[in-house]
Coordinates of C-alpha atoms and ligand atoms in Angstrom, one line a residue:
M1 CA 18.2 -7.2 8.4
V2 CA 20.5 -6.5 11.3
P3 CA 22.6 -3.4 10.5
Q4 CA 26.3 -3.5 11.0
R5 CA 28.2 -0.7 12.8
P6 CA 28.8 2.0 10.2
D7 CA 32.4 2.5 9.1
G8 CA 34.0 5.5 10.9
F9 CA 31.1 5.9 13.3
R10 CA 32.7 6.9 16.7
G11 CA 29.6 6.7 19.0
V12 CA 27.8 3.8 20.6
F13 CA 26.1 1.4 18.2
R14 CA 24.1 -1.5 19.4
A15 CA 21.9 -4.0 17.6
D16 CA 21.5 -6.6 20.4
P17 CA 17.9 -7.5 21.4
L18 CA 18.1 -5.9 24.8
A19 CA 19.2 -2.5 23.5
C20 CA 16.5 -2.6 20.8
A21 CA 13.8 -3.6 23.3
V22 CA 14.6 -0.7 25.6
Y23 CA 14.0 1.7 22.6
S24 CA 10.9 -0.1 21.3
E25 CA 8.5 2.0 23.3
A26 CA 7.9 5.7 24.1
A27 CA 5.3 7.4 26.2
G28 CA 2.3 6.8 23.9
V29 CA 0.5 3.6 23.0
G30 CA 2.8 2.2 20.3
R31 CA 5.5 -0.4 20.2
A32 CA 8.0 -1.1 17.4
I33 CA 11.3 -3.0 17.8
P34 CA 14.0 -0.9 16.1
R35 CA 16.8 -2.4 14.0
A36 CA 19.6 -0.8 16.1
V37 CA 20.4 2.1 18.4
A38 CA 23.1 4.7 17.6
V39 CA 24.3 7.3 20.0
P40 CA 26.4 9.8 17.9
A41 CA 29.3 11.5 19.6
D42 CA 29.0 14.9 17.8
E43 CA 27.7 16.6 14.7
D44 CA 30.3 15.1 12.4
D45 CA 29.6 11.6 13.8
L46 CA 25.9 12.2 13.1
G47 CA 26.9 13.2 9.6
T48 CA 28.7 9.9 9.1
L49 CA 25.6 8.0 10.4
V50 CA 23.3 9.9 8.0
R51 CA 25.5 9.3 5.0
W52 CA 25.6 5.6 6.0
A53 CA 21.8 5.5 6.2
A54 CA 21.5 7.0 2.8
R55 CA 23.9 4.3 1.4
T56 CA 22.3 1.3 3.1
G57 CA 18.7 2.4 3.2
H58 CA 18.3 1.9 7.0
P59 CA 15.8 4.6 8.2
L60 CA 17.0 6.8 11.1
I61 CA 14.6 7.7 13.9
P62 CA 15.8 10.7 16.0
R63 CA 15.1 10.5 19.7
G64 CA 15.3 12.9 22.6
S65 CA 13.7 11.4 25.8
G66 CA 11.0 9.3 24.1
S67 CA 8.3 11.2 26.1
S68 CA 6.3 11.9 23.0
M69 CA 2.8 10.4 22.7
A70 CA 2.2 9.9 19.0
G71 CA 4.8 7.2 18.2
G72 CA 7.2 9.4 16.3
A73 CA 10.2 8.3 18.4
I74 CA 9.7 4.5 17.8
G75 CA 9.8 2.6 14.5
D76 CA 11.4 0.1 12.2
G77 CA 14.8 1.7 11.8
V78 CA 17.9 2.8 13.7
I79 CA 17.0 4.9 16.7
V80 CA 19.4 7.9 17.0
D81 CA 19.7 8.7 20.7
L82 CA 20.8 12.4 20.8
A83 CA 21.9 12.2 24.5
R84 CA 25.4 13.4 23.8
F85 CA 24.2 16.8 22.5
D86 CA 23.9 18.2 26.0
R87 CA 26.0 21.3 26.0
V88 CA 24.6 24.3 27.9
G89 CA 25.6 27.8 26.9
A90 CA 25.3 31.1 28.8
V91 CA 22.3 33.4 28.7
D92 CA 22.9 36.5 26.5
P93 CA 21.0 39.1 28.5
H94 CA 21.1 41.7 25.7
R95 CA 19.6 39.5 23.0
R96 CA 17.6 37.5 25.6
T97 CA 18.7 34.2 24.2
L98 CA 20.3 31.0 25.4
T99 CA 21.9 28.3 23.2
V100 CA 21.8 24.7 24.3
G101 CA 22.3 21.2 22.9
A102 CA 19.3 19.3 21.6
A103 CA 19.4 16.8 24.5
V104 CA 19.2 19.4 27.2
L105 CA 16.0 18.9 29.3
R106 CA 13.6 21.8 29.3
D107 CA 13.7 22.3 33.1
R108 CA 17.5 22.4 33.0
L109 CA 17.3 25.1 30.4
E110 CA 14.8 26.9 32.5
A111 CA 17.0 26.8 35.6
V112 CA 19.9 28.4 33.7
A113 CA 17.5 31.1 32.4
N114 CA 16.0 31.7 35.9
A115 CA 19.5 32.2 37.4
A116 CA 19.9 35.1 35.0
G117 CA 16.4 36.6 35.7
F118 CA 14.7 35.1 32.6
T119 CA 12.2 32.4 31.8
F120 CA 11.6 30.3 28.7
P121 CA 7.8 30.5 28.4
V122 CA 7.2 27.1 26.7
D123 CA 6.4 24.9 29.7
P124 CA 5.1 21.4 28.9
S125 CA 4.1 19.3 31.9
S126 CA 6.9 17.0 30.8
G127 CA 9.5 19.7 31.3
A128 CA 11.4 17.7 33.8
F129 CA 12.2 15.0 31.1
A130 CA 11.5 16.4 27.6
T131 CA 14.5 17.6 25.6
I132 CA 14.5 20.9 23.8
G133 CA 15.3 19.1 20.6
G134 CA 12.2 16.9 21.0
M135 CA 10.1 20.0 21.9
C136 CA 11.3 21.7 18.7
A137 CA 10.6 18.6 16.7
T138 CA 7.0 18.2 18.0
H139 CA 6.3 22.0 18.2
A140 CA 5.5 21.5 21.9
A141 CA 3.4 23.8 24.0
G142 CA 2.4 24.0 27.6
S143 CA 0.1 25.6 30.2
R144 CA 1.3 29.1 29.6
T145 CA 0.9 28.9 25.9
V146 CA -2.5 30.6 26.6
R147 CA -0.5 33.8 27.3
Y148 CA 2.8 33.3 25.4
G149 CA 1.8 31.3 22.3
P150 CA 3.3 28.0 21.3
L151 CA 7.0 27.2 20.7
R152 CA 7.5 28.7 17.2
E153 CA 8.1 32.3 18.2
W154 CA 10.4 31.3 21.1
I155 CA 13.0 29.6 18.9
A156 CA 15.6 31.9 17.3
G157 CA 17.5 29.2 15.5
V158 CA 18.2 25.4 15.2
Q159 CA 21.4 23.7 14.3
C160 CA 20.7 20.8 12.1
V161 CA 22.3 17.8 10.3
F162 CA 20.4 17.3 7.1
A163 CA 19.6 14.1 5.1
D164 CA 22.7 14.5 2.9
G165 CA 25.0 14.8 5.9
T166 CA 25.5 18.6 5.6
Q167 CA 25.0 20.7 8.7
A168 CA 24.2 24.4 9.4
W169 CA 22.5 26.8 11.8
V170 CA 19.2 27.9 10.5
R171 CA 18.1 31.1 12.1
R172 CA 14.9 33.1 11.7
G173 CA 15.3 36.1 9.5
N174 CA 18.9 35.3 8.6
P175 CA 20.1 34.6 5.0
T176 CA 19.5 30.9 4.3
P177 CA 22.7 29.0 4.6
A178 CA 24.1 27.9 1.3
L179 CA 23.3 24.2 1.5
P180 CA 21.9 22.3 -1.5
I181 CA 18.8 21.2 0.4
L182 CA 17.9 24.7 1.6
E183 CA 18.6 26.3 -1.8
Q184 CA 16.3 23.7 -3.4
A185 CA 13.7 24.6 -0.8
A186 CA 14.0 28.4 -1.5
Q187 CA 14.0 28.0 -5.3
R188 CA 11.4 25.3 -5.9
L189 CA 9.4 24.5 -2.8
L190 CA 8.6 28.0 -1.5
P191 CA 7.0 29.1 -4.8
Q192 CA 4.8 26.0 -4.8
V193 CA 3.7 26.7 -1.2
R194 CA 3.0 30.4 -2.0
A195 CA 1.0 29.4 -5.0
A196 CA -1.4 27.5 -2.7
A197 CA -4.5 29.1 -1.2
I198 CA -3.5 30.0 2.4
E199 CA -6.8 28.6 3.9
T200 CA -5.9 25.1 2.6
L201 CA -2.7 25.2 4.7
R202 CA -4.0 25.8 8.1
H203 CA -6.9 25.0 10.5
E204 CA -8.4 28.5 10.8
G205 CA -8.8 29.7 14.4
V206 CA -7.0 26.9 16.3
R207 CA -4.6 28.3 18.9
K208 CA -2.1 25.5 18.5
E209 CA -1.0 23.2 15.7
S210 CA 1.6 20.5 15.5
S211 CA 0.0 18.4 12.8
G212 CA 1.5 18.3 9.3
Y213 CA 4.3 20.7 8.3
A214 CA 3.8 24.4 9.2
L215 CA 3.0 25.4 5.6
A216 CA 1.0 28.5 6.6
A217 CA 4.0 29.9 8.7
Y218 CA 6.4 29.0 5.9
H219 CA 4.1 30.7 3.4
A220 CA 4.2 33.9 5.5
S221 CA 7.9 33.9 6.5
G222 CA 9.7 32.0 3.7
D223 CA 12.0 30.9 6.5
P224 CA 13.0 27.2 6.4
I225 CA 13.0 27.2 10.3
D226 CA 9.2 27.2 10.1
L227 CA 9.3 23.9 8.3
L228 CA 11.9 22.4 10.6
L229 CA 10.0 23.3 13.8
G230 CA 7.4 20.6 14.2
S231 CA 8.9 18.3 11.6
E232 CA 9.2 15.3 14.0
G233 CA 12.7 14.2 12.8
T234 CA 11.5 13.8 9.2
L235 CA 13.4 16.7 7.6
A236 CA 16.6 17.0 9.6
V237 CA 18.1 16.1 13.0
I238 CA 18.3 19.0 15.4
T239 CA 21.6 19.1 17.3
A240 CA 21.4 22.5 19.1
V241 CA 18.8 25.2 19.7
E242 CA 18.9 28.9 20.4
V243 CA 15.8 29.8 22.5
R244 CA 14.3 33.3 23.2
L245 CA 13.7 34.3 26.8
V246 CA 11.5 36.9 28.6
P247 CA 12.1 38.4 32.0
R248 CA 10.6 36.4 34.8
P249 CA 7.2 37.6 35.8
G250 CA 7.0 39.4 39.1
A251 CA 4.4 37.0 40.7
A252 CA 1.8 34.5 39.9
A253 CA -1.4 33.5 41.6
V254 CA -3.8 30.6 41.0
L255 CA -7.4 29.6 41.6
L256 CA -9.3 26.5 41.2
A257 CA -13.0 26.5 40.0
G258 CA -15.4 23.6 40.1
F259 CA -18.2 23.2 37.5
A260 CA -21.3 21.1 37.4
T261 CA -20.9 20.2 33.8
L262 CA -17.9 19.6 31.5
E263 CA -19.4 21.9 28.9
A264 CA -19.7 24.7 31.4
A265 CA -16.0 24.3 32.3
A266 CA -15.0 24.2 28.7
A267 CA -16.9 27.4 27.9
A268 CA -15.5 29.1 31.0
A269 CA -11.9 28.1 30.1
V270 CA -12.1 29.9 26.8
G271 CA -13.6 32.9 28.5
L272 CA -10.8 32.9 31.1
A273 CA -8.2 32.9 28.4
A274 CA -9.8 36.0 26.9
E275 CA -9.9 37.6 30.4
G276 CA -6.1 37.4 30.5
A277 CA -5.3 34.2 32.4
S278 CA -1.8 32.9 31.8
A279 CA -2.8 29.3 32.2
V280 CA -6.2 27.5 32.2
E281 CA -6.0 23.7 32.8
L282 CA -8.9 21.3 33.0
L283 CA -9.3 18.1 35.0
D284 CA -12.5 16.1 34.7
R285 CA -14.4 14.1 37.3
T286 CA -13.0 10.7 36.2
F287 CA -9.5 12.0 36.8
L288 CA -10.4 13.5 40.2
E289 CA -12.0 10.2 41.3
I290 CA -9.0 8.2 40.2
A291 CA -6.6 10.7 41.9
A292 CA -8.6 10.5 45.1
S293 CA -8.6 6.7 45.0
E294 CA -4.8 6.9 44.5
G295 CA -4.5 8.9 47.7
A296 CA -4.1 12.4 46.2
T297 CA -5.4 15.2 48.4
L298 CA -8.0 17.1 46.4
P299 CA -8.7 20.8 47.0
V300 CA -12.4 20.1 46.2
A301 CA -14.6 17.1 46.7
P302 CA -14.6 15.0 43.5
T303 CA -18.2 15.7 42.9
C304 CA -17.9 18.5 40.3
E305 CA -17.9 17.3 36.7
A306 CA -14.7 19.3 36.0
V307 CA -12.4 21.7 37.6
L308 CA -10.3 24.5 36.0
L309 CA -6.9 25.4 37.4
V310 CA -6.3 29.0 36.5
E311 CA -3.1 31.0 36.8
V312 CA -2.5 34.7 36.4
E313 CA 0.8 36.5 36.2
G314 CA 1.3 40.0 37.5
A315 CA 3.3 42.5 39.4
E316 CA 4.9 41.6 42.8
G317 CA 2.7 42.2 45.8
A318 CA -1.1 42.4 45.4
G319 CA -1.1 42.6 41.6
A320 CA -1.4 38.9 40.7
Q321 CA -3.4 38.0 43.7
G322 CA -5.8 40.8 43.0
E323 CA -6.2 39.7 39.5
A324 CA -6.8 36.1 40.6
A325 CA -9.6 37.4 42.9
R326 CA -11.2 39.2 40.0
L327 CA -11.1 36.0 37.9
A328 CA -12.5 34.0 40.9
T329 CA -15.5 36.4 40.9
W330 CA -15.7 36.0 37.1
C331 CA -15.8 32.2 37.6
G332 CA -18.6 32.5 40.2
A333 CA -20.6 34.5 37.8
A334 CA -20.0 31.8 35.2
G335 CA -21.6 29.3 37.6
A336 CA -18.5 27.8 39.2
A337 CA -18.8 26.4 42.7
P338 CA -16.7 26.0 44.7
V339 CA -14.0 28.5 43.8
V340 CA -10.8 28.0 45.8
L341 CA -8.3 30.9 45.9
P342 CA -5.2 29.9 47.8
T343 CA -2.9 32.5 49.3
A344 CA 0.0 30.4 50.5
A345 CA 2.7 29.4 48.1
G346 CA 2.5 25.8 49.3
E347 CA -1.2 25.5 48.5
R348 CA -0.6 27.0 45.0
E349 CA 2.2 24.5 44.4
A350 CA -0.1 21.6 45.5
L351 CA -2.6 22.6 42.8
W352 CA 0.0 22.5 40.1
Q353 CA 1.3 19.2 41.4
L354 CA -2.1 17.7 41.0
R355 CA -2.2 18.8 37.4
H356 CA 1.3 17.6 36.6
A357 CA 0.5 14.3 38.3
A358 CA -2.3 13.6 35.8
S359 CA -0.3 11.3 33.4
P360 CA 1.7 9.5 36.1
I361 CA -1.4 8.8 38.1
L362 CA -3.2 7.4 35.0
A363 CA -0.2 5.3 34.3
R364 CA -0.5 3.5 37.6
L365 CA -4.1 2.2 37.2
A366 CA -4.9 -1.3 38.3
P367 CA -3.3 -4.1 36.3
H368 CA -5.9 -4.7 33.6
W369 CA -7.1 -1.1 33.2
E370 CA -4.9 0.8 30.9
S371 CA -4.9 4.5 30.2
L372 CA -4.4 4.8 26.5
Q373 CA -3.3 8.0 24.7
L374 CA -5.3 7.5 21.6
I375 CA -7.2 10.7 20.9
E376 CA -5.1 12.7 23.2
D377 CA -4.3 15.9 21.4
G378 CA -7.4 17.4 19.7
C379 CA -7.5 21.2 19.5
V380 CA -10.4 23.1 18.0
P381 CA -11.4 26.7 17.4
P382 CA -12.3 28.0 20.8
E383 CA -16.0 28.6 19.9
H384 CA -16.4 24.9 19.4
F385 CA -14.5 23.6 22.5
A386 CA -17.6 22.9 24.6
T387 CA -19.1 21.0 21.6
Y388 CA -15.9 19.1 21.2
V389 CA -15.7 17.8 24.8
R390 CA -19.3 16.9 24.8
G391 CA -18.8 15.0 21.5
V392 CA -15.8 13.2 23.0
R393 CA -17.8 12.1 26.0
E394 CA -20.6 10.9 23.7
A395 CA -18.2 8.9 21.4
L396 CA -16.7 7.3 24.5
A397 CA -20.2 6.3 25.8
R398 CA -21.2 4.9 22.4
A399 CA -18.1 2.7 22.3
G400 CA -18.7 1.6 25.9
C401 CA -15.5 3.1 27.2
R402 CA -14.5 5.3 30.1
G403 CA -12.1 8.1 29.5
V404 CA -10.3 10.9 31.2
I405 CA -10.4 14.5 29.8
F406 CA -7.8 16.9 30.9
G407 CA -5.3 19.5 29.6
H408 CA -4.9 22.9 28.2
A409 CA -8.5 24.1 28.0
G410 CA -7.7 27.8 27.7
D411 CA -6.3 27.0 24.3
A412 CA -9.4 24.8 23.5
H413 CA -7.1 21.8 23.6
A414 CA -7.8 18.6 25.5
H415 CA -6.0 15.4 26.2
V416 CA -8.2 12.4 26.3
N417 CA -7.0 9.1 27.7
V418 CA -9.3 6.1 27.0
L419 CA -9.4 3.7 29.9
A420 CA -9.4 0.3 28.4
D421 CA -10.3 -2.9 30.2
L422 CA -7.9 -5.4 28.6
T423 CA -9.9 -8.4 29.9
D424 CA -12.7 -7.3 27.5
P425 CA -12.2 -9.1 24.2
A426 CA -13.6 -6.1 22.4
W427 CA -11.2 -3.5 23.9
R428 CA -9.3 -3.0 20.7
A429 CA -12.4 -2.6 18.5
R430 CA -13.8 -0.1 21.1
C431 CA -10.5 1.9 20.9
E432 CA -10.7 2.0 17.1
Q433 CA -14.3 3.1 17.2
V434 CA -13.5 6.0 19.5
L435 CA -10.5 7.1 17.4
T436 CA -12.5 7.0 14.2
E437 CA -15.4 8.9 15.7
V438 CA -13.3 11.6 17.4
T439 CA -11.2 12.2 14.3
A440 CA -14.4 12.8 12.3
L441 CA -15.6 15.1 15.1
V442 CA -12.3 17.1 15.0
A443 CA -12.6 17.4 11.2
R444 CA -16.2 18.5 11.4
L445 CA -15.3 21.3 13.9
G446 CA -12.4 22.5 11.8
G447 CA -9.8 21.5 14.4
T448 CA -6.5 19.7 14.4
V449 CA -5.8 16.2 15.7
A450 CA -2.5 17.4 17.1
G451 CA -2.3 20.6 19.1
E452 CA 1.1 20.0 20.5
H453 CA 2.2 16.3 20.3
G454 CA 2.7 15.9 16.6
D455 CA 1.3 13.3 14.3
G456 CA 3.8 10.4 14.8
R457 CA 2.9 7.0 13.5
L458 CA -0.4 7.2 15.4
R459 CA -1.9 10.1 13.5
T460 CA -0.1 10.2 10.2
P461 CA -2.5 7.6 8.7
L462 CA -5.4 9.8 9.7
L463 CA -4.2 13.0 8.0
A464 CA -6.3 12.6 4.9
Q465 CA -9.3 13.1 7.2
V466 CA -8.2 16.4 8.6
W467 CA -6.0 18.0 5.9
P468 CA -7.2 18.8 2.3
A469 CA -5.5 17.2 -0.6
A470 CA -3.7 20.4 -1.5
A471 CA -1.9 20.5 1.8
R472 CA -1.0 16.8 1.7
T473 CA 0.5 17.1 -1.7
L474 CA 2.7 19.9 -0.4
F475 CA 3.6 17.8 2.7
A476 CA 4.9 15.2 0.3
A477 CA 6.8 17.9 -1.7
V478 CA 8.4 19.2 1.6
K479 CA 9.5 15.7 2.4
A480 CA 10.9 15.1 -1.1
T481 CA 12.9 18.3 -0.9
F482 CA 14.5 17.7 2.4
D483 CA 14.8 13.9 2.4
P484 CA 14.5 12.6 -1.1
A485 CA 15.7 9.1 -0.2
G486 CA 13.2 8.9 2.7
I487 CA 15.7 7.9 5.4
L488 CA 14.6 10.3 8.2
N489 CA 11.7 8.9 10.2
P490 CA 9.6 7.6 7.2
G491 CA 5.9 7.0 7.9
V492 CA 5.7 10.2 10.0
K493 CA 4.0 13.3 8.5
V494 CA 3.7 11.6 5.1
P495 CA 1.9 8.2 5.3
V496 CA 3.4 5.0 3.9
P497 CA 1.0 2.8 2.0
G498 CA -1.0 0.4 4.2
A499 CA 0.1 1.9 7.6
R500 CA -2.7 1.9 10.2
A501 CA -3.2 4.2 13.2
L502 CA -3.2 1.5 15.9
E503 CA -0.8 -0.9 14.3
T504 CA 1.0 -2.3 17.4
M505 CA -0.2 -1.3 20.8
K506 CA 2.2 -2.0 23.6
V507 CA -0.5 -3.1 26.0
D508 CA -1.8 -5.8 23.6
P509 CA -1.7 -9.0 25.6
A510 CA -1.0 -10.9 22.3
L511 CA 2.3 -9.2 21.8
P512 CA 5.5 -11.3 22.5
A513 CA 7.1 -10.3 25.8
L514 CA 10.2 -8.0 25.8
P515 CA 13.4 -9.3 27.4
A516 CA 12.9 -9.2 31.2
A517 CA 15.7 -6.6 31.9
A518 CA 14.2 -4.3 29.3
R519 CA 10.7 -4.7 30.6
E520 CA 11.8 -4.0 34.1
A521 CA 13.6 -0.9 33.2
L522 CA 10.7 0.4 31.2
D523 CA 8.0 -0.4 33.8
A524 CA 9.9 1.1 36.7
I525 CA 10.3 4.4 35.1
T526 CA 6.8 4.4 33.6
R527 CA 5.3 3.9 37.1
E528 CA 7.3 6.7 38.5
R529 CA 6.7 9.3 35.9
G530 CA 4.0 8.2 33.5
W531 CA 6.5 8.0 30.7
A532 CA 9.4 5.7 29.9
R533 CA 12.8 7.2 29.2
H534 CA 14.7 4.5 27.4
R535 CA 18.4 4.9 27.7
L536 CA 21.2 2.5 27.2
D537 CA 22.4 3.2 30.7
L538 CA 19.3 1.5 32.1
I539 CA 20.5 -1.9 30.8
P540 CA 23.7 -4.0 30.9
A541 CA 26.4 -3.3 28.3
A542 CA 26.3 -5.3 25.1
P543 CA 28.0 -8.7 25.4
Ligands
LIG1 C1 3.5 13.1 31.5 C2 3.7 13.8 30.2 C3 3.3 15.1 30.1 C4 3.4 15.8 28.8 N1 3.0 17.1 28.7 C5 3.2 17.8 27.6 C6 2.8 19.2 27.5 O1 2.3 19.8 28.4 N2 3.0 19.8 26.3 C7 3.6 19.1 25.2 O2 3.8 19.8 24.2 N3 4.0 17.9 25.3 C8 3.8 17.2 26.4 N4 4.1 15.8 26.5 C9 4.7 15.2 25.3 C10 6.2 15.2 25.2 O3 6.9 15.4 26.4 C11 6.6 16.2 24.1 O4 6.1 15.8 22.9 C12 8.1 16.5 24.0 O5 8.3 17.6 23.2 C13 8.9 15.3 23.5 O6 10.3 15.5 23.8 P1 11.3 14.3 23.8 O7 12.6 14.8 24.1 O8 10.8 13.2 24.7 O9 11.1 13.8 22.3 P2 11.0 12.3 21.7 O10 9.8 11.7 22.3 O11 12.2 11.6 21.9 O12 10.7 12.6 20.2 C14 9.6 13.3 19.7 C15 9.6 13.4 18.2 O13 10.6 14.3 17.9 C16 11.7 13.7 17.1 N5 12.9 14.2 17.7 C17 13.3 14.2 19.0 N6 14.5 14.8 19.1 C18 14.8 15.3 17.9 C19 15.9 16.0 17.4 N7 16.9 16.4 18.2 N8 16.0 16.3 16.1 C20 15.0 15.9 15.2 N9 13.9 15.2 15.7 C21 13.8 14.9 17.0 C22 11.5 12.2 17.2 O14 11.9 11.6 16.1 C23 10.0 12.2 17.4 O15 9.3 12.2 16.2 C24 4.0 15.1 27.7 C25 4.4 13.8 27.9 C26 4.3 13.2 29.1 C27 4.7 11.8 29.2

């Protein structure tokens, strides 16, 4: 059913095939043609849209940049493009905070913070194009999470429009605003959560978590902000964010260490985090080979099975460099060879560029090889990380697939892209096999399927395998409290009956083609950045 423009809605509203096609994909593997696209003008306009959705039953799917991997920003509903919420406030140097609109890109926020001598320590590789609203919604993390922890503690407050059209700032530690939904949560939901055994509400020992709702954090704090962070647009739409800042570190130094086996690199990564590294990123041999064949200049020959890129922060002058030299010696003792310790800023930057180029390089593989983000966010207790990466390699081999393993190894967290040969008739079955086996592996090791990217439509159908029934019952209770009519991103966090993990994959040659103008816009930007930002300004105006 094609929705009609809501009465009184002042923003852009398009339901034509071209607009819908441009928002049918995000950075991950899924595709779903939405019913329409709405770009609300402000909070009140968003309230109008939400009340219309409740009346008509059209689901709303909030969207920042669409850089998320798990299919939470696509779906059968009205995409709510939050692009207009792009105000940037001023840094408050005393409180060390900065308030920005939800659509502000992370690196823009960082530039404002830097100009005042501060930094926002949550630094996803996608910082140039991910919005702060999307980061809050996915409970994003980044390379420096090893030192600073994930997003939760860096968010002081979020301004939200709720499923009944009401709006409020929800701040940590502040009295809960007097809204019916939040009062209901305090009176009925919180006691239910606190009655549950805490060990059923978390994956003990993982350093990052963005699967499910953050019940363990809510259990501890009683603050509704803990449920809203990481809720993937299923509980409320975030319109502005107050972030916490820290003073910029004096200096940073990096080193690169090559390892003869993936397991040795994984074990060393966890050790380096304990030694005080501020970032420990892994790139495996498959990636290094692909990068070399794409013309990237590598600091080591692509003969090691894996390399670790390690960063340390410290005082100006010799502090950080001296600390990097100490960790280089530590790596040597752990069996690394070679160990590269650059001293020039340009060389350090080149190492980081190689890491940040991982997804874009993989997105440009030869026509029928596709790099698929299927099992891309597993995070396990650090003591099991080496077992995890070995198990992933074995699962890939059993399914007859190649795969690239890279990511935030210091947090025992790896992204795995399956390289699928789409000319092989069994490619889909192979992908399903890898997904099934690796999900079982994560569950066996007590890990989470989503360290930082959220569940989306990709992983929500798998939650029964990694969360106990007690937690899943409470996930449903959280959803029913905040969104009883189920209009906010249904099918994410709480599964809908019959949904499958790999429902519609955008690379499936059997899918009908998208309109050419939409396809061109999506492909161009995907090639450039490894992700597709889908905006109405990429395509002609509606007829
Ligand atoms: C090359 C590349 C590298 C990446 N590296 C990292 C990394 O290092 N760390 C990391 O954590 N992630 C990384 N990501 C994933 C992605 O960038 C993050 O998940 C990011 O937080 C998503 O932001 P977005 O604005 O694109 O959100 P979207 O993709 O638009 O949305 C993500 C989810 O949040 C919901 N949502 C979005 N905005 C709002 C809002 N204002 N209110 C309520 N719900 C909302 C959506 O419904 C959806 O469920 C990477 C992605 C790519 C393509």
